[in-house]
XYZ file of C-alpha atoms in Angstrom:
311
model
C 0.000 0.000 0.000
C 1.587 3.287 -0.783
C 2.138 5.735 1.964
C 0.160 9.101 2.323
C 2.656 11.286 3.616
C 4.100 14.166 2.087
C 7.321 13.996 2.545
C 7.902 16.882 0.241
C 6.984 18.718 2.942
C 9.869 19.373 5.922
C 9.438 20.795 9.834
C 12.086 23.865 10.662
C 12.995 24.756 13.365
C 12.366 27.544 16.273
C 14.312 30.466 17.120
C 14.752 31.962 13.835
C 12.607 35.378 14.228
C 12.492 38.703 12.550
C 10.742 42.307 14.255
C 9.908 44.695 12.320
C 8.107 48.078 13.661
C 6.814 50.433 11.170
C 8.287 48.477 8.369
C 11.912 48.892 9.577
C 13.316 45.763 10.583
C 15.311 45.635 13.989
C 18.774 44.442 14.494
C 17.764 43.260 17.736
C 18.474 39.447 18.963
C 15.226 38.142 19.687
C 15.509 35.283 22.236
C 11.204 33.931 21.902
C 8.187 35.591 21.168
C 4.888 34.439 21.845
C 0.787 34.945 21.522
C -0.584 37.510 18.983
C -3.220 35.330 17.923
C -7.388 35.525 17.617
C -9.282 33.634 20.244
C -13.204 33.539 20.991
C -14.966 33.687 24.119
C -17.369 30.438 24.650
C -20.577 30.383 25.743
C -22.326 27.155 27.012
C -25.986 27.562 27.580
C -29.287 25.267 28.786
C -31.844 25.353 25.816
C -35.768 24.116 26.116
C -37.281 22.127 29.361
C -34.894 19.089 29.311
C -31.712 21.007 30.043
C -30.013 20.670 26.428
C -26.762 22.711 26.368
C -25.400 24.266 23.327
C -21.895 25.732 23.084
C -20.997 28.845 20.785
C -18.569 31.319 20.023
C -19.212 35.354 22.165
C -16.755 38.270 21.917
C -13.332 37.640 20.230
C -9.822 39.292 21.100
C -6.749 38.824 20.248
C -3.468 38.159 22.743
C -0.791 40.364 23.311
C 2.686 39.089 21.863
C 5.116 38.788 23.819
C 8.708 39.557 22.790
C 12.248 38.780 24.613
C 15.397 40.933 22.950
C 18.242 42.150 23.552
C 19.248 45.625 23.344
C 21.486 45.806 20.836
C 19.920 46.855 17.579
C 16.763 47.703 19.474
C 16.844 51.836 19.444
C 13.605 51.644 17.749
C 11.801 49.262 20.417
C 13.598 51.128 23.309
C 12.561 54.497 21.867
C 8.930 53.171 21.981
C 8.993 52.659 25.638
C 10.328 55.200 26.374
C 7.411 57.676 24.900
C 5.182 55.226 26.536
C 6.614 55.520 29.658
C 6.247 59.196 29.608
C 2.526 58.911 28.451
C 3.183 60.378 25.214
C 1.259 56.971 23.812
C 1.675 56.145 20.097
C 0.286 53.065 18.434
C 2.727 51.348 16.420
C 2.340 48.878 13.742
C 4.651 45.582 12.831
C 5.525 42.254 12.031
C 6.983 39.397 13.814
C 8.493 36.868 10.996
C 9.194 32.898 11.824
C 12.045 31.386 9.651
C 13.145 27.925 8.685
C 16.643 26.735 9.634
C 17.688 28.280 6.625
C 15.965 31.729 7.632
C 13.789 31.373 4.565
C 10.398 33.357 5.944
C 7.492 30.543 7.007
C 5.107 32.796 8.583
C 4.471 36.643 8.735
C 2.659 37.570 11.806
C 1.463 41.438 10.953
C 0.486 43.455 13.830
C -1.908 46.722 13.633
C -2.157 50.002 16.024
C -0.170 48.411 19.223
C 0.276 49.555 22.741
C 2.463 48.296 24.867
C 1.549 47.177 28.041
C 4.243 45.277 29.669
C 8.066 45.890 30.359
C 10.092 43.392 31.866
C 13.810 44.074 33.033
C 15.833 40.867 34.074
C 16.977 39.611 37.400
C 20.394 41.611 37.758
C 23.144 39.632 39.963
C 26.470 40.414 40.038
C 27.590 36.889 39.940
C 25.313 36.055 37.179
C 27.082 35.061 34.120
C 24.176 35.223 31.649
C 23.116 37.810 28.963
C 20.245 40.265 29.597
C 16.875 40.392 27.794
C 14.290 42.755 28.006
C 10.882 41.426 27.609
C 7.660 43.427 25.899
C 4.200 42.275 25.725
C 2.372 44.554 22.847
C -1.747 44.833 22.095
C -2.483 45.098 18.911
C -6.071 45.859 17.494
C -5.735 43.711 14.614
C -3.653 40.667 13.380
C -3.067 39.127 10.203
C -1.099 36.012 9.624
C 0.615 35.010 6.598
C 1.741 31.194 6.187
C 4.503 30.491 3.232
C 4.210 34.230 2.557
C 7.675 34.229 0.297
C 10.737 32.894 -0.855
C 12.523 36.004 0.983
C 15.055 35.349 3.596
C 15.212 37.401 7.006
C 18.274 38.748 8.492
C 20.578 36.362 10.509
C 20.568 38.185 13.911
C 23.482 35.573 15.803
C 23.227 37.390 19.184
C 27.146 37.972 19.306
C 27.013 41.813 20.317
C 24.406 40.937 22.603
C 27.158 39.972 24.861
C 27.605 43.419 25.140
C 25.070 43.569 28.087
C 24.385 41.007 30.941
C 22.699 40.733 33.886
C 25.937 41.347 36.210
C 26.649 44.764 34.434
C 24.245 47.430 36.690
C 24.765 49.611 39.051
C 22.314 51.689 41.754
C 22.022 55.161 42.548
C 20.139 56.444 44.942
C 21.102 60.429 45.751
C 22.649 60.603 49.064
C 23.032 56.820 49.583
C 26.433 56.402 48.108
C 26.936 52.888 49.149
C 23.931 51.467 47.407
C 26.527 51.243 44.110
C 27.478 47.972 45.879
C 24.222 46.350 45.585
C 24.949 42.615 44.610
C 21.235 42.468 43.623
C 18.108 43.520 42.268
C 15.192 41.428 41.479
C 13.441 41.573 37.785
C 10.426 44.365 37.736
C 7.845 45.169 35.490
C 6.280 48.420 34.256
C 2.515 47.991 33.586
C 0.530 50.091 31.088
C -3.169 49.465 31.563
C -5.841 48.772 28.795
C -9.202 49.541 28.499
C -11.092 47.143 25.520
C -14.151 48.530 23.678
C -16.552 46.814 21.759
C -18.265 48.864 19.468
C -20.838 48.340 16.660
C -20.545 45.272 14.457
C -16.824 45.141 14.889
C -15.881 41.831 16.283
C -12.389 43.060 17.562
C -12.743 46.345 20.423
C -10.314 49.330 20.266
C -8.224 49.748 23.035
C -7.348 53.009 25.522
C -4.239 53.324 27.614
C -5.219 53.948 31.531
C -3.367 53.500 34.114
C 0.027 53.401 33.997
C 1.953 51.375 37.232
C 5.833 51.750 38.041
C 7.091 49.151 40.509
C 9.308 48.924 43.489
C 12.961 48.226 43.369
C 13.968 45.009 45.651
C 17.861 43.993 45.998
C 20.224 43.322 48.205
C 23.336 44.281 49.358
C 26.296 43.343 51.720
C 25.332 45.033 55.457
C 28.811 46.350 55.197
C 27.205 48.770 53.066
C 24.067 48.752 54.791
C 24.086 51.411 57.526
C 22.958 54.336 55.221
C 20.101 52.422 54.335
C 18.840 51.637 57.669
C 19.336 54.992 58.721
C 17.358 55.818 55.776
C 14.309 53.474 57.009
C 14.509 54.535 60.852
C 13.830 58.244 60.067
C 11.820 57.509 56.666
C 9.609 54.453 58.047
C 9.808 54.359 62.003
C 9.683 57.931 62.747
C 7.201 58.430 60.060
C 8.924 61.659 57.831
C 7.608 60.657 54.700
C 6.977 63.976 52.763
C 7.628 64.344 49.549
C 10.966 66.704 50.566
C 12.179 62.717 52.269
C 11.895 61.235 49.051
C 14.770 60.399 46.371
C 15.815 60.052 43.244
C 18.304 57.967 41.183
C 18.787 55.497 38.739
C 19.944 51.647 37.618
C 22.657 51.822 35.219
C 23.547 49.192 32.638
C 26.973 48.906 32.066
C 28.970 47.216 29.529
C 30.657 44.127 30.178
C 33.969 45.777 31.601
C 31.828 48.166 33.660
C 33.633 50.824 31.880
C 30.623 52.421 29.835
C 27.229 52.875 30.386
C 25.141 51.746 27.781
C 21.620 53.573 28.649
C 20.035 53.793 32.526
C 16.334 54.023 34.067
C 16.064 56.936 36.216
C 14.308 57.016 39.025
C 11.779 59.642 40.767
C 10.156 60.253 44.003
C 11.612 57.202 45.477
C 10.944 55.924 48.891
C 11.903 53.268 51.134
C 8.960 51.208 52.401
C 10.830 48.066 53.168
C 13.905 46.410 54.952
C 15.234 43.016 56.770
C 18.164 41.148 57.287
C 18.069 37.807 55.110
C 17.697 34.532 56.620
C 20.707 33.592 58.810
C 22.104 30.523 59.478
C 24.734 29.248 62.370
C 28.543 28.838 60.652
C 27.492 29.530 57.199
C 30.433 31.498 55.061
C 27.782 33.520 52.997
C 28.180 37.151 53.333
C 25.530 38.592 55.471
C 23.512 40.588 53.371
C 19.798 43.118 53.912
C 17.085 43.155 52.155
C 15.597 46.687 51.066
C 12.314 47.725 49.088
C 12.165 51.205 47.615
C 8.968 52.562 45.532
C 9.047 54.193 42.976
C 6.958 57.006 41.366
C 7.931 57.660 38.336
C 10.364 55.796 35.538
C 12.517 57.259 32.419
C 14.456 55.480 30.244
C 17.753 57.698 29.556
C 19.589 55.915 26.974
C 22.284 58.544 25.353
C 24.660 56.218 24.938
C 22.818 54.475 22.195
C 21.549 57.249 20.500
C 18.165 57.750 22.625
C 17.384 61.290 23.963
């Protein structure tokens, strides 16, 4: 009996992506990306006196995408956050393209009149020996996917310069806290832009509105050699209670190159506060360096990156 499969046909594999934003394609290492597609809401209702159920389709959306790069090659992406962080809100269309092993384009994933509504920054350790990724999650209004669009080829994007930041490069400001520069530590945070999702007319996908737009705290840790400032900090910010606005502080998280000898762009920080502080978990004759625990919040975030050509 002769066999049915196609064998003309041939599986490639993942991790070959291109992202394009406003038709220019980035230079930027993507690491995954994720979602972006259609769903339906489902409805499953009794009909008639002997409890028949029927299931159908409701309201339909569509799920953000998700997209881990690095930051080399990715002015354009970083430039996007950055007006979004300071609410000047622009919708943005794109593409995200799947290759073959070959890079020859499989699928063209086309995105319409996106906000971005997630930024992730990595866990940064100073013993970490990993490279850093920043992670986006963009809502579009509309999606259109292409399958076999071309013969084209996208660009081979390696990831070699992306070496050129990891999580160990970083460094903390805080003004008048000079010690905090030896934080060992700070946890990965994420800046949340808020959507609002309308359904209007006969349109089966809604708009969307920015709202709300949520910075989070800061948590690290750092060697209590380097501590006392901080607790001093805490016992006249958070025991004695002097928490005007005139107590609070700004400063920033610098990412540094791999010899710490450059700065390659920073997140500056305003009206910062401490609300948060402890002594991690000790343990009798253990050699680990005794380190604290601190949580600062933060109002306000700006990415400053004039190293790489942002203003």
């Amino acid at each position: 009996m002769p066999s049915t499969w196609n064998t003309d046909k041939r599986s490639y594999t993942a991790g070959h992506f291109e992202l394009q934003i406003d038709g220019h394609p980035t230079t930027a290492y993507l690491k995954s990306v994720d979602g972006g597609f259609v769903k339906s809401a489902l409805i499953d209702e009794p009909i008639g006196p002997e409890n028949h159920r029927i299931k159908h389709t409701s309201t339909v959306d569509i799920d953000p995408f998700s997209v881990e790069f690095g930051i080399s090659g990715a002015n354009d992406v970083l430039k996007w956050i950055q007006a979004s962080w300071r609410k000047e809100f622009s919708r943005r269309n794109g593409q995200v393209t799947h290759a073959d092993f070959n890079l020859n384009k499989q699928v063209e994933h086309e995105f319409f009149d996106a906000l971005i509504t997630e930024t992730t920054f990595p866990t940064l350790d100073g013993g970490s020996k990993e490279a850093a990724y920043v992670k986006v999650k963009l809502q579009p209004e509309k999606v259109i996917t292409k399958i076999n669009p071309s013969n084209q080829k996208i660009q081979s994007n390696t990831g070699a310069k992306q070496k050129l930041w990891m999580c160990s490069g970083f460094r903390l400001n805080i003004d008048g806290l000079d010690d905090l520069k030896y934080t060992n530590k700070i946890e990965s945070f994420t800046i949340k832009q808020g959507v609002k999702k309308y359904y209007t007319g006969e349109e089966r996908l809604p708009t969307i509105e920015p709202t709300k737009l949520e910075f989070p705290s800061i948590t690290g840790t750092i060697a209590m050699t380097y501590a006392e400032s901080l607790f001093k900090w805490h016992e006249k910010y958070v025991i004695r209670g002097e928490a005007d606005p005139k107590a609070q502080k700004s400063g920033s998280i610098e990412f540094l190159s791999t010899d710490r000898a450059k700065t390659l762009f920073r997140i500056n920080l305003f009206e910062v506060g401490i609300h948060g502080l402890s002594i991690l978990q000790s343990t009798a004759n253990a050699d680990g360096i005794k380190r604290a625990k601190f949580e600062l919040y933060v109002g306000r975030m700006d990415i400053d990156g004039a190293g790489m050509g942002l203003e």
